[in-house]
Short mmCIF file of N, CA and C in Angstrom, two decimals:
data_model
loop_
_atom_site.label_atom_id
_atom_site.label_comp_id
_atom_site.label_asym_id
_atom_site.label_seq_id
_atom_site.Cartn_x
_atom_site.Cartn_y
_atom_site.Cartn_z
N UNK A 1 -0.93 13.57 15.39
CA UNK A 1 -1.50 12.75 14.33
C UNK A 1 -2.66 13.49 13.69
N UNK A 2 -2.62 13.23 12.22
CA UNK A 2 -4.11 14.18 11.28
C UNK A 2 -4.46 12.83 10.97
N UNK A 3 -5.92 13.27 10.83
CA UNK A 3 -7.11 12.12 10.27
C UNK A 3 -6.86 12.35 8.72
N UNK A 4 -7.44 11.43 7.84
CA UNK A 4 -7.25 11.48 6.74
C UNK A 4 -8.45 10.59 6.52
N UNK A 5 -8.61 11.01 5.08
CA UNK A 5 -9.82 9.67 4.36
C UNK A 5 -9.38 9.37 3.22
N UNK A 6 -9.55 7.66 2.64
CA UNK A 6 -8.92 7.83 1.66
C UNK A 6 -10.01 8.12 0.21
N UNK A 7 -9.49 9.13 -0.75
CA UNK A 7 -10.39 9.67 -2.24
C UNK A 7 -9.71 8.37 -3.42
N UNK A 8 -9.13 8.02 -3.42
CA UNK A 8 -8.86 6.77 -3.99
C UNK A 8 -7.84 5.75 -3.55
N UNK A 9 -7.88 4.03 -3.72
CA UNK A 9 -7.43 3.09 -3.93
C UNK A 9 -7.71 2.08 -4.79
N UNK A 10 -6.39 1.64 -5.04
CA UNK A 10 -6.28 0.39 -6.43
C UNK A 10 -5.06 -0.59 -6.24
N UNK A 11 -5.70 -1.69 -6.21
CA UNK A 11 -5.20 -2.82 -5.84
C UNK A 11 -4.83 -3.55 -6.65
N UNK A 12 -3.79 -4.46 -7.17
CA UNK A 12 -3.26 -5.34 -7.95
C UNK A 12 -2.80 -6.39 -7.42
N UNK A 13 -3.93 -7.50 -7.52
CA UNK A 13 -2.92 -8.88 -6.65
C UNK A 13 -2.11 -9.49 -7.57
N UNK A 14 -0.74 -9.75 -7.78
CA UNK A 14 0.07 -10.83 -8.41
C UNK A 14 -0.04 -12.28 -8.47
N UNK A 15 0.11 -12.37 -7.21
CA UNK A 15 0.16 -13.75 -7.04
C UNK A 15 -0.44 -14.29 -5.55
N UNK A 16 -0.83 -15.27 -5.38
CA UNK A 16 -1.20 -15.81 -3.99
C UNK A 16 0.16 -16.53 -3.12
N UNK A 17 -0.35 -15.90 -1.69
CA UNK A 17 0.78 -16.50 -1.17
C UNK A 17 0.21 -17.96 -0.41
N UNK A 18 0.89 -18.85 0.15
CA UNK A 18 0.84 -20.02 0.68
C UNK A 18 0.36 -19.90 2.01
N UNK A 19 -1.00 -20.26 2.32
CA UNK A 19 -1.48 -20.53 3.98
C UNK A 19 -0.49 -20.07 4.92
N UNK A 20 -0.55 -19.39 5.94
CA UNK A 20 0.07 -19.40 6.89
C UNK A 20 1.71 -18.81 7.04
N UNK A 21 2.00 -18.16 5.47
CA UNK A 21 3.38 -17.37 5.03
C UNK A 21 3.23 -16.20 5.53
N UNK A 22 3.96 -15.57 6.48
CA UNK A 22 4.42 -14.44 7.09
C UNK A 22 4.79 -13.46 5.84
N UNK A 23 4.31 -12.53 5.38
CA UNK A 23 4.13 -11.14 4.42
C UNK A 23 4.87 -10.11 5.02
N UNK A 24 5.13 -9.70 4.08
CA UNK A 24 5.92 -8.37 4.50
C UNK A 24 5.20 -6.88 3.73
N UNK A 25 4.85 -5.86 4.56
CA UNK A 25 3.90 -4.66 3.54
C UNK A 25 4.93 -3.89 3.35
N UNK A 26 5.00 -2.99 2.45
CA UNK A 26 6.47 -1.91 2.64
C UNK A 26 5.68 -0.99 2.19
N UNK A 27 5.45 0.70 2.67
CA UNK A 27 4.68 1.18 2.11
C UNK A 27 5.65 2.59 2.15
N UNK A 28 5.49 3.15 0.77
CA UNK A 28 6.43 4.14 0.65
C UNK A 28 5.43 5.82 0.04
N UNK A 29 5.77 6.73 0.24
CA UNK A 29 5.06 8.32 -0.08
C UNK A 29 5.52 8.37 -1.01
N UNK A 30 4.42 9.04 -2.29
CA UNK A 30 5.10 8.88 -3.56
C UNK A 30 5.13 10.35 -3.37
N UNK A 31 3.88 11.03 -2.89
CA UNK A 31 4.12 12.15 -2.95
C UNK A 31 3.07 12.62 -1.42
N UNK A 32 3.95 14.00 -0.99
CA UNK A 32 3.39 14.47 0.32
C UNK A 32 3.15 16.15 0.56
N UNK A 33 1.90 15.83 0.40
CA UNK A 33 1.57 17.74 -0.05
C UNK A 33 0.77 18.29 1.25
N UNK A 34 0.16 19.34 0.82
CA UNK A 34 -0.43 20.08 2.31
C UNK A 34 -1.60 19.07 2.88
N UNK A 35 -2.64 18.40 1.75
CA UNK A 35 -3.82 18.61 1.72
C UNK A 35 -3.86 16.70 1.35
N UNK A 36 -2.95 16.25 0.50
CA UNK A 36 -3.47 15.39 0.19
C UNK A 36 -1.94 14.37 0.13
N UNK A 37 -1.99 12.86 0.27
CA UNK A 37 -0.80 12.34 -0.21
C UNK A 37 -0.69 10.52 -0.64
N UNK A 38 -0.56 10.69 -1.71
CA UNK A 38 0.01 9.80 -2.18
C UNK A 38 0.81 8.23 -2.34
N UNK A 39 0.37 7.16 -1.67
CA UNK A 39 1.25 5.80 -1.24
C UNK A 39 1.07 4.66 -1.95
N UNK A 40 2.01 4.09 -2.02
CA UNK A 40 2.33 2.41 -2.74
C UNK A 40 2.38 1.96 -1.68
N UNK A 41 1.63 0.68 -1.25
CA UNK A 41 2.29 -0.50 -0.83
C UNK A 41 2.10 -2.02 -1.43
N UNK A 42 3.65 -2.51 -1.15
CA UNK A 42 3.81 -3.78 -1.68
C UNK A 42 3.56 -4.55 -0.63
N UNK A 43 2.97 -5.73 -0.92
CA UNK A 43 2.88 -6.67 -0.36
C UNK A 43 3.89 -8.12 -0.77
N UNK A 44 4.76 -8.41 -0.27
CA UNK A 44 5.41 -9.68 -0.56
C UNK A 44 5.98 -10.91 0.61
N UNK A 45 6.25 -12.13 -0.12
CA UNK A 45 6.73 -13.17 0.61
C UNK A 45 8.30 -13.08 1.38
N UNK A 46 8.44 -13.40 1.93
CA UNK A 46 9.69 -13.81 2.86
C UNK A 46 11.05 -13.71 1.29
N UNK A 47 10.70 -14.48 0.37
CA UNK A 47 11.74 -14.56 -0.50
C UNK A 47 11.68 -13.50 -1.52
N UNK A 48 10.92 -12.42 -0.81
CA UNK A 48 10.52 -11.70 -2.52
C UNK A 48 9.73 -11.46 -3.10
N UNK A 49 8.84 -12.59 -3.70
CA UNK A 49 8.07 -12.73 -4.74
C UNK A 49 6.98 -12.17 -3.88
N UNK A 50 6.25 -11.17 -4.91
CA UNK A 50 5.28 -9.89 -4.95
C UNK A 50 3.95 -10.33 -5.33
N UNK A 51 3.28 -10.36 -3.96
CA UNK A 51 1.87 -10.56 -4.12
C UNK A 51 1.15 -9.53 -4.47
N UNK A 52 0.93 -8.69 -4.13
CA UNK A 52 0.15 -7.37 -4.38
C UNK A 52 0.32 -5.94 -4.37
N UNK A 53 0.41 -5.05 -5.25
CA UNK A 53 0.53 -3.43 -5.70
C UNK A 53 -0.20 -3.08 -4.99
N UNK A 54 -0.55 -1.40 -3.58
CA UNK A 54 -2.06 -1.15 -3.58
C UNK A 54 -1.37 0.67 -3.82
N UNK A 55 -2.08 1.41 -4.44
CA UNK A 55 -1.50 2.89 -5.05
C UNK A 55 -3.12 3.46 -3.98
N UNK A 56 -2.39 4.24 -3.20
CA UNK A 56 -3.69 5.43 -2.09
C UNK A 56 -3.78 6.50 -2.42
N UNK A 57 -4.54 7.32 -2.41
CA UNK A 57 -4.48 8.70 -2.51
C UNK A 57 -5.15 9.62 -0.81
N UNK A 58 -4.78 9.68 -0.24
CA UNK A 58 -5.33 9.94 1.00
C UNK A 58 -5.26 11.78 1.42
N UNK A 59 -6.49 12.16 1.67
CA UNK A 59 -6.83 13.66 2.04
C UNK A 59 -7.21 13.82 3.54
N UNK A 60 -6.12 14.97 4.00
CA UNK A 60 -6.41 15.25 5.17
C UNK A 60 -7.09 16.08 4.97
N UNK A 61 -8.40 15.58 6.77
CA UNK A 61 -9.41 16.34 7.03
C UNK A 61 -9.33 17.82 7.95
#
């Protein structure tokens, strides 16, 4: 495992989910380089509907 820090994040909430609704994160590499890399994760409900965008930029130390 490498340490990393993150040099940027940005968050977009959609929508709110309902008290006590089990979320699902899915987080995918947009891009994966020597030094630095790149991630989306979504945040959504059981049925779908998309609570929140978060875009990382993360640099290993």
């Amino acid at each position: 495992a490498r340490t990393t820090t993150t040099i940027e994040s940005k968050t977009n909430m959609m929508a709110a989910a309902p008290a006590r609704t089990l979320l699902r994160a899915t987080a995918t590499p947009l891009h994966i380089g020597g030094r630095t890399s790149v991630w989306t994760t979504r945040i959504e409900t059981p049925d779908g509907k998309l609570v929140s965008v978060t875009t990382q930029t993360q640099m290993v130390l």
